Short mmCIF file of C-alpha atoms in Angstrom, two decimals:
data_model
loop_
_atom_site.label_atom_id
_atom_site.label_comp_id
_atom_site.label_asym_id
_atom_site.label_seq_id
_atom_site.Cartn_x
_atom_site.Cartn_y
_atom_site.Cartn_z
CA MET A 1 0.02 -0.09 -0.02
CA PRO A 2 1.29 3.19 -0.95
CA LYS A 3 2.11 5.69 2.22
CA PRO A 4 -0.69 7.98 3.32
CA GLN A 5 -0.07 11.72 2.43
CA PHE A 6 -0.35 13.63 5.92
CA PHE A 7 -0.73 17.06 4.24
CA SER A 8 -2.03 17.38 0.45
CA THR A 9 -1.35 20.57 -1.43
CA SER A 10 -3.64 19.97 -3.99
CA MET A 11 -5.51 22.89 -5.68
CA LYS A 12 -8.70 21.40 -4.32
CA ASN A 13 -7.79 21.32 -0.77
CA ILE A 14 -6.64 24.90 -1.07
CA ALA A 15 -9.73 26.29 -2.87
CA VAL A 16 -12.10 24.64 -0.67
CA THR A 17 -10.27 26.11 2.80
CA VAL A 18 -9.89 29.80 1.21
CA ILE A 19 -13.58 29.59 0.17
CA CYS A 20 -14.93 28.67 3.04
CA LEU A 21 -13.05 30.80 5.50
CA ALA A 22 -14.07 33.77 3.12
CA ALA A 23 -17.64 32.52 3.18
CA ALA A 24 -17.34 32.38 7.17
CA VAL A 25 -15.96 35.75 7.54
CA GLY A 26 -18.72 37.17 4.98
CA VAL A 27 -21.67 35.79 7.08
CA CYS A 28 -19.79 37.13 10.18
CA LEU A 29 -19.73 40.71 8.98
CA ILE A 30 -23.38 40.36 8.18
CA LEU A 31 -23.99 39.44 11.68
CA LYS A 32 -22.04 42.29 13.15
CA PHE A 33 -23.69 44.64 11.13
CA PHE A 34 -27.42 43.33 12.00
CA ALA A 35 -27.03 41.37 14.91
CA GLY A 36 -23.59 42.47 16.62
CA ALA A 37 -20.61 40.58 17.25
CA VAL A 38 -22.77 37.02 18.23
CA GLY A 39 -22.43 33.59 16.42
CA PHE A 40 -18.99 33.99 15.24
CA GLY A 41 -17.63 30.93 16.75
CA ALA A 42 -20.73 28.83 15.47
CA VAL A 43 -20.09 30.08 11.93
CA PHE A 44 -16.49 29.05 11.97
CA LEU A 45 -17.11 25.65 13.19
CA LEU A 46 -19.64 25.00 10.57
CA GLY A 47 -17.00 26.14 7.68
CA THR A 48 -14.24 23.95 9.52
CA ALA A 49 -16.50 21.00 9.16
CA VAL A 50 -17.33 21.76 5.46
CA VAL A 51 -13.34 22.13 5.10
CA ALA A 52 -12.69 19.03 7.00
CA GLU A 53 -15.11 16.91 4.72
CA LYS A 54 -14.33 18.24 1.49
CA ALA A 55 -10.85 18.88 1.67
CA ASP A 56 -8.97 16.77 4.37
CA LYS A 57 -8.79 16.77 8.39
CA TYR A 58 -5.30 18.51 8.38
CA TYR A 59 -6.72 21.49 6.09
CA GLY A 60 -9.86 21.47 9.11
CA PHE A 61 -7.18 21.80 11.65
CA PHE A 62 -5.55 24.91 9.64
CA ALA A 63 -9.56 26.12 9.27
CA ALA A 64 -10.07 25.81 13.07
CA SER A 65 -7.01 27.80 13.93
CA ALA A 66 -7.45 30.32 11.38
CA GLY A 67 -11.32 30.77 12.25
CA ALA A 68 -10.65 30.95 15.90
CA VAL A 69 -8.35 33.97 15.03
CA MET A 70 -10.57 35.48 12.81
CA ALA A 71 -13.52 34.97 15.35
CA VAL A 72 -11.40 37.25 17.56
CA LEU A 73 -10.35 39.87 15.17
CA LEU A 74 -13.73 40.52 13.79
CA LYS A 75 -14.95 41.29 17.45
CA GLY A 76 -12.49 44.00 17.44
CA SER A 77 -11.03 43.34 20.97
CA VAL A 78 -9.23 40.39 22.69
CA SER A 79 -10.49 40.34 26.34
CA ALA A 80 -9.91 37.04 28.66
CA LYS A 81 -13.36 36.46 27.40
CA ASP A 82 -12.56 36.58 23.85
CA ALA A 83 -9.21 34.31 24.39
CA SER A 84 -11.41 31.80 26.08
CA GLU A 85 -13.63 31.77 23.09
CA LEU A 86 -10.65 31.41 20.97
CA ILE A 87 -9.60 28.44 22.76
CA VAL A 88 -13.05 26.71 22.68
CA ILE A 89 -13.29 27.45 18.94
CA LEU A 90 -9.92 26.07 18.44
CA LEU A 91 -10.38 22.82 20.29
CA ALA A 92 -13.93 22.37 19.02
CA GLY A 93 -13.01 22.83 15.46
CA ILE A 94 -10.07 20.44 15.74
CA ALA A 95 -12.54 17.83 17.09
CA VAL A 96 -14.82 18.38 14.34
CA SER A 97 -11.98 17.88 11.83
CA ILE A 98 -10.84 14.56 13.48
CA ILE A 99 -14.60 13.28 13.35
CA ALA A 100 -15.20 14.58 9.63
CA GLY A 101 -11.93 12.91 8.77
CA ARG A 102 -12.63 9.56 10.27
CA ASN A 103 -16.03 9.64 8.71
CA VAL A 104 -14.44 10.13 5.15
CA GLY A 105 -11.89 7.80 6.02
CA THR A 106 -14.62 5.07 6.68
CA LEU A 107 -16.82 6.01 3.84
CA LYS A 108 -13.66 5.53 1.42
CA ARG A 109 -12.58 2.17 2.89
CA ALA A 110 -16.34 1.08 2.41
CA GLU A 111 -16.28 2.24 -1.37
CA SER A 112 -12.80 0.75 -1.93
CA GLU A 113 -13.86 -2.97 -0.41
CA LYS A 114 -17.14 -2.79 -2.35
CA THR A 115 -15.20 -2.12 -5.47
CA ARG A 116 -12.84 -4.95 -4.83
CA ALA A 117 -15.74 -7.06 -4.08
CA ASP A 118 -17.33 -6.31 -7.43
CA LEU A 119 -14.15 -6.83 -9.25
CA LEU A 120 -13.70 -10.44 -7.96
CA ARG A 121 -17.24 -10.94 -8.87
CA LEU A 122 -16.53 -9.88 -12.07
CA LEU A 123 -13.38 -11.98 -12.42
CA ALA A 124 -15.28 -15.21 -11.22
CA HIS A 125 -17.93 -14.69 -13.98
CA ASP A 126 -15.44 -13.81 -16.82
CA VAL A 127 -12.85 -16.83 -16.06
CA ARG A 128 -15.73 -19.02 -17.15
CA THR A 129 -15.40 -18.60 -21.03
CA PRO A 130 -11.94 -19.14 -21.26
CA LEU A 131 -11.75 -21.83 -18.60
CA ALA A 132 -14.80 -23.89 -20.41
CA SER A 133 -12.87 -23.25 -23.83
CA VAL A 134 -9.70 -24.81 -22.35
CA LYS A 135 -11.60 -27.51 -20.51
CA LEU A 136 -13.31 -28.21 -23.90
CA SER A 137 -10.40 -28.45 -25.89
CA ALA A 138 -8.51 -30.66 -23.37
CA GLY A 139 -11.33 -32.97 -23.52
CA ILE A 140 -11.10 -33.42 -27.21
CA LEU A 141 -7.38 -33.91 -27.21
CA ALA A 142 -7.69 -36.65 -24.50
CA GLU A 143 -10.48 -38.33 -25.92
CA ARG A 144 -10.13 -38.18 -29.38
CA GLY A 145 -6.42 -37.13 -29.64
CA GLU A 146 -5.37 -39.72 -32.07
CA MET A 147 -8.10 -39.70 -34.53
CA LEU A 148 -7.36 -35.71 -35.00
CA THR A 149 -5.27 -34.52 -37.94
CA GLN A 150 -2.15 -32.45 -37.10
CA GLN A 151 -3.91 -29.31 -38.19
CA GLU A 152 -6.70 -30.06 -35.81
CA SER A 153 -4.80 -30.60 -32.85
CA ALA A 154 -2.79 -27.57 -33.56
CA ALA A 155 -5.95 -25.66 -33.77
CA LEU A 156 -7.08 -26.75 -30.22
CA ILE A 157 -3.65 -26.32 -28.76
CA SER A 158 -3.49 -22.50 -30.16
CA GLY A 159 -6.73 -21.81 -28.73
CA MET A 160 -6.08 -23.17 -25.24
CA VAL A 161 -2.95 -20.92 -25.40
CA SER A 162 -5.18 -18.20 -26.63
CA SER A 163 -7.62 -18.75 -23.57
CA ALA A 164 -4.85 -19.05 -21.15
CA ASP A 165 -3.41 -15.91 -22.21
CA GLN A 166 -6.82 -13.99 -21.60
CA LEU A 167 -6.97 -15.17 -18.25
CA ILE A 168 -3.75 -14.08 -17.34
CA LEU A 169 -4.21 -10.72 -18.76
CA MET A 170 -7.84 -10.60 -17.05
CA THR A 171 -6.04 -11.43 -13.68
CA GLU A 172 -3.26 -8.86 -14.34
CA ASN A 173 -5.70 -6.44 -14.74
CA ILE A 174 -7.83 -7.26 -11.32
CA LEU A 175 -4.69 -7.62 -9.15
CA MET A 176 -3.22 -4.39 -10.54
CA LEU A 177 -6.43 -2.41 -9.80
CA THR A 178 -7.26 -3.81 -6.22
CA SER A 179 -3.52 -4.29 -5.00
CA GLY A 180 -3.41 -0.46 -4.00
CA LYS A 181 0.30 -0.53 -5.24
CA LEU A 182 -0.61 1.52 -8.24
CA SER A 183 0.16 5.13 -7.71
CA ALA A 184 2.48 7.95 -9.20
CA ARG A 185 5.15 7.20 -6.59
CA THR A 186 5.09 3.69 -7.36
CA LEU A 187 5.76 4.13 -11.02
CA LYS A 188 9.25 3.03 -12.27
CA LYS A 189 9.76 5.64 -14.90
CA ARG A 190 12.80 5.66 -17.06
CA ARG A 191 13.47 7.03 -20.56
CA GLU A 192 12.30 4.39 -23.05
CA SER A 193 12.03 4.45 -26.98
CA ALA A 194 8.41 4.17 -27.72
CA GLU A 195 8.84 2.65 -30.79
CA GLU A 196 10.27 -0.51 -29.04
CA ILE A 197 7.65 -0.55 -26.58
CA ILE A 198 5.26 -0.58 -29.53
CA SER A 199 7.27 -3.32 -31.27
CA GLU A 200 7.35 -5.11 -28.21
CA ALA A 201 3.54 -4.96 -27.39
CA ALA A 202 2.68 -6.05 -31.29
CA LEU A 203 5.05 -8.90 -30.94
CA ARG A 204 3.38 -10.32 -27.77
CA PHE A 205 0.05 -9.75 -29.06
CA ARG A 206 0.84 -11.48 -32.55
CA ARG A 207 1.79 -14.78 -30.91
CA THR A 208 -1.65 -15.62 -29.92
CA HIS A 209 -3.31 -13.56 -32.80
CA ASP A 210 -1.74 -14.47 -35.93
CA ASP A 211 -4.84 -13.76 -37.73
CA VAL A 212 -4.96 -10.18 -36.83
CA ALA A 213 -2.65 -7.55 -38.54
CA VAL A 214 -0.83 -4.99 -36.20
CA ILE A 215 0.51 -2.30 -38.42
CA SER A 216 2.33 0.64 -36.79
CA THR A 217 3.49 4.08 -37.85
CA VAL A 218 6.29 5.80 -36.28
CA PRO A 219 7.95 9.34 -36.89
CA GLU A 220 11.66 9.28 -38.37
CA ASP A 221 13.35 10.33 -35.31
CA PRO A 222 13.10 8.14 -32.22
CA ALA A 223 10.68 9.15 -29.58
CA GLU A 224 12.08 8.67 -26.15
CA ILE A 225 9.59 9.13 -23.22
CA MET A 226 9.44 9.26 -19.63
CA MET A 227 7.65 6.20 -18.49
CA ASP A 228 6.98 2.59 -16.57
CA ALA A 229 7.69 0.53 -19.84
CA SER A 230 6.19 -2.45 -18.31
CA LEU A 231 2.78 -0.65 -17.39
CA ILE A 232 2.60 1.25 -20.93
CA GLU A 233 2.89 -2.16 -22.45
CA GLN A 234 0.17 -3.39 -20.57
CA VAL A 235 -2.05 -0.53 -21.63
CA MET A 236 -1.02 -1.35 -25.47
CA GLN A 237 -1.95 -4.93 -24.78
CA ASN A 238 -5.42 -4.26 -23.34
CA LEU A 239 -6.03 -1.89 -26.29
CA LEU A 240 -4.82 -4.77 -28.81
CA GLU A 241 -6.84 -7.37 -27.17
CA ASN A 242 -10.19 -5.40 -27.19
CA ALA A 243 -9.42 -4.69 -30.63
CA ALA A 244 -9.46 -8.30 -31.87
CA GLY A 245 -11.44 -9.78 -29.00
CA HIS A 246 -14.65 -7.49 -28.21
CA GLY A 247 -14.31 -5.59 -31.61
CA GLU A 248 -13.54 -8.57 -33.73
CA ALA A 249 -10.95 -6.45 -35.81
CA SER A 250 -8.80 -8.24 -38.33
CA ILE A 251 -6.46 -5.09 -38.88
CA ILE A 252 -5.24 -2.76 -36.18
CA GLU A 253 -3.14 0.49 -36.83
CA ILE A 254 -0.89 1.97 -34.64
CA ILE A 255 0.05 5.75 -35.28
CA LEU A 256 2.65 7.16 -33.16
CA LYS A 257 3.13 11.16 -33.47
CA VAL A 258 4.97 13.71 -31.41
CA LYS A 259 3.53 17.14 -31.18
CA ASN A 260 3.24 19.87 -28.32
CA GLY A 261 5.54 18.30 -25.66
CA PHE A 262 3.13 15.11 -25.65
CA ALA A 263 3.60 11.58 -27.71
CA GLU A 264 0.41 10.45 -28.77
CA PHE A 265 -0.65 6.96 -29.54
CA ARG A 266 -3.46 6.22 -31.68
CA PHE A 267 -5.31 2.72 -32.01
CA SER A 268 -7.66 2.37 -34.73
CA ASP A 269 -9.34 -0.65 -35.85
CA ASN A 270 -11.52 -2.16 -38.69
CA GLY A 271 -13.97 -3.76 -36.15
CA ARG A 272 -17.71 -3.48 -35.34
CA GLY A 273 -16.93 -0.79 -33.20
CA ILE A 274 -18.30 0.28 -29.67
CA SER A 275 -22.04 0.21 -28.94
CA ALA A 276 -23.96 3.17 -27.95
CA GLU A 277 -24.91 1.86 -24.45
CA LEU A 278 -21.38 1.33 -23.97
CA ILE A 279 -19.47 4.18 -25.22
CA GLU A 280 -20.56 6.83 -22.64
CA GLU A 281 -19.05 4.69 -19.87
CA LEU A 282 -16.11 3.06 -21.48
CA PHE A 283 -13.70 3.44 -18.59
CA ALA A 284 -15.82 2.46 -15.51
CA GLU A 285 -15.08 -0.78 -14.44
CA ARG A 286 -18.33 -1.28 -12.63
CA SER A 287 -20.82 0.48 -14.74
CA VAL A 288 -19.49 -1.30 -17.93
CA GLY A 289 -19.82 -4.33 -15.85
CA SER A 290 -23.64 -3.84 -16.04
CA ALA A 291 -23.77 -4.74 -19.56
CA ASP A 292 -25.26 -7.88 -20.68
CA THR A 293 -22.10 -9.79 -21.96
CA GLY A 294 -18.96 -10.75 -20.00
CA ALA A 295 -16.69 -9.34 -22.82
CA ALA A 296 -18.27 -5.91 -22.33
CA ARG A 297 -17.35 -6.17 -18.63
CA SER A 298 -13.73 -7.39 -18.89
CA MET A 299 -13.54 -4.56 -21.52
CA GLY A 300 -14.38 -2.16 -18.96
CA VAL A 301 -12.07 -3.85 -16.36
CA GLY A 302 -9.00 -3.21 -18.83
CA LEU A 303 -10.20 0.17 -19.79
CA SER A 304 -10.25 1.29 -16.62
CA LEU A 305 -6.82 0.40 -15.64
CA CYS A 306 -5.51 1.78 -18.96
CA LYS A 307 -6.95 4.88 -17.94
CA THR A 308 -5.47 4.76 -14.65
CA ILE A 309 -2.00 4.07 -15.76
CA ILE A 310 -2.12 6.52 -18.15
CA GLU A 311 -3.31 9.30 -16.00
CA LEU A 312 -0.59 8.30 -13.22
CA HIS A 313 1.85 9.21 -16.16
CA GLY A 314 0.54 12.70 -16.54
CA GLY A 315 -1.29 11.71 -19.85
CA SER A 316 -5.07 11.29 -21.30
CA LEU A 317 -6.92 8.46 -22.60
CA LEU A 318 -9.74 8.88 -25.00
CA GLY A 319 -12.09 6.26 -26.99
CA GLY A 320 -14.82 6.28 -29.00
CA ASN A 321 -16.01 5.05 -32.89
CA SER A 322 -14.05 6.09 -36.18
CA ASP A 323 -15.37 5.59 -39.55
CA ASN A 324 -13.91 2.10 -39.93
CA GLY A 325 -14.11 0.76 -36.26
CA ALA A 326 -13.19 1.66 -32.78
CA GLU A 327 -10.34 4.15 -31.74
CA PHE A 328 -8.47 4.73 -28.71
CA THR A 329 -5.95 7.78 -28.09
CA PHE A 330 -3.57 8.15 -25.19
CA THR A 331 -1.05 10.65 -24.69
CA LEU A 332 2.19 10.62 -22.67
CA PRO A 333 4.08 13.80 -21.83
CA LEU A 334 7.87 13.65 -23.18
#
């Protein structure tokens, strides 16, 4: 599991904190104008609770401290009573932040466990088809192997290998999504040749899909990109498998372009494309999982993993239909 970040300086956390404190100051000024210096503590405690829930509890601590000081400053005096109020606001704000932080943490853990359970159920369902294929082919070989021609035996063995590779890729996707080890800090990024990664992915794919043509177009000048090569190859493998297995493509074209500080990888195929009911939720492993076929569900898991990997690299992944079939494009910063 990645180490927790005790203080995240994301723009969302900072923006939520600033907006809530500014809103609290505005409400206090209105109160002061119409009702006098009353209720300031309650206003800032409410702001602290919102910050702790929408950002994280450490920003809640900051909001509690800032709110206590602002409450006293807005009153315009610092008497013993005001100092006592400052301490009460500060302690109450910290307590609210801790409670809100725990509630958010509990909800996140519950959501994470539900996602893992959904993915494991998905895996249990989707492995049936390739396992049934392996069992059927093995049974035929065991019972009638001597009566089969060499070509028939080779076709059955090739199908078993393809089904086994499908199972391995599916399992790798599930394990990677549920392990908790996939984060920006765990990436093993080095400067790699994009052309070599494309070639490795295509070669690996062709070993089990000799009936699918993979055509690659790359720039004349070699493109070297900071990436985790094994993960980017996993992305390419998923996109190739989706095109062949779910899209029933016979030709897949990979086009690499370098522009505006990014490398663009486009995967186009001549398959049946993506149905309208799936195209809006392509990258959601659970929502795609609600489709009628196991193929659509496993595609969702693979694409969800692809999107996660690409975004951890600082890039983006888009998918849809072209004039000839499906098309997926991902970018990586140079």
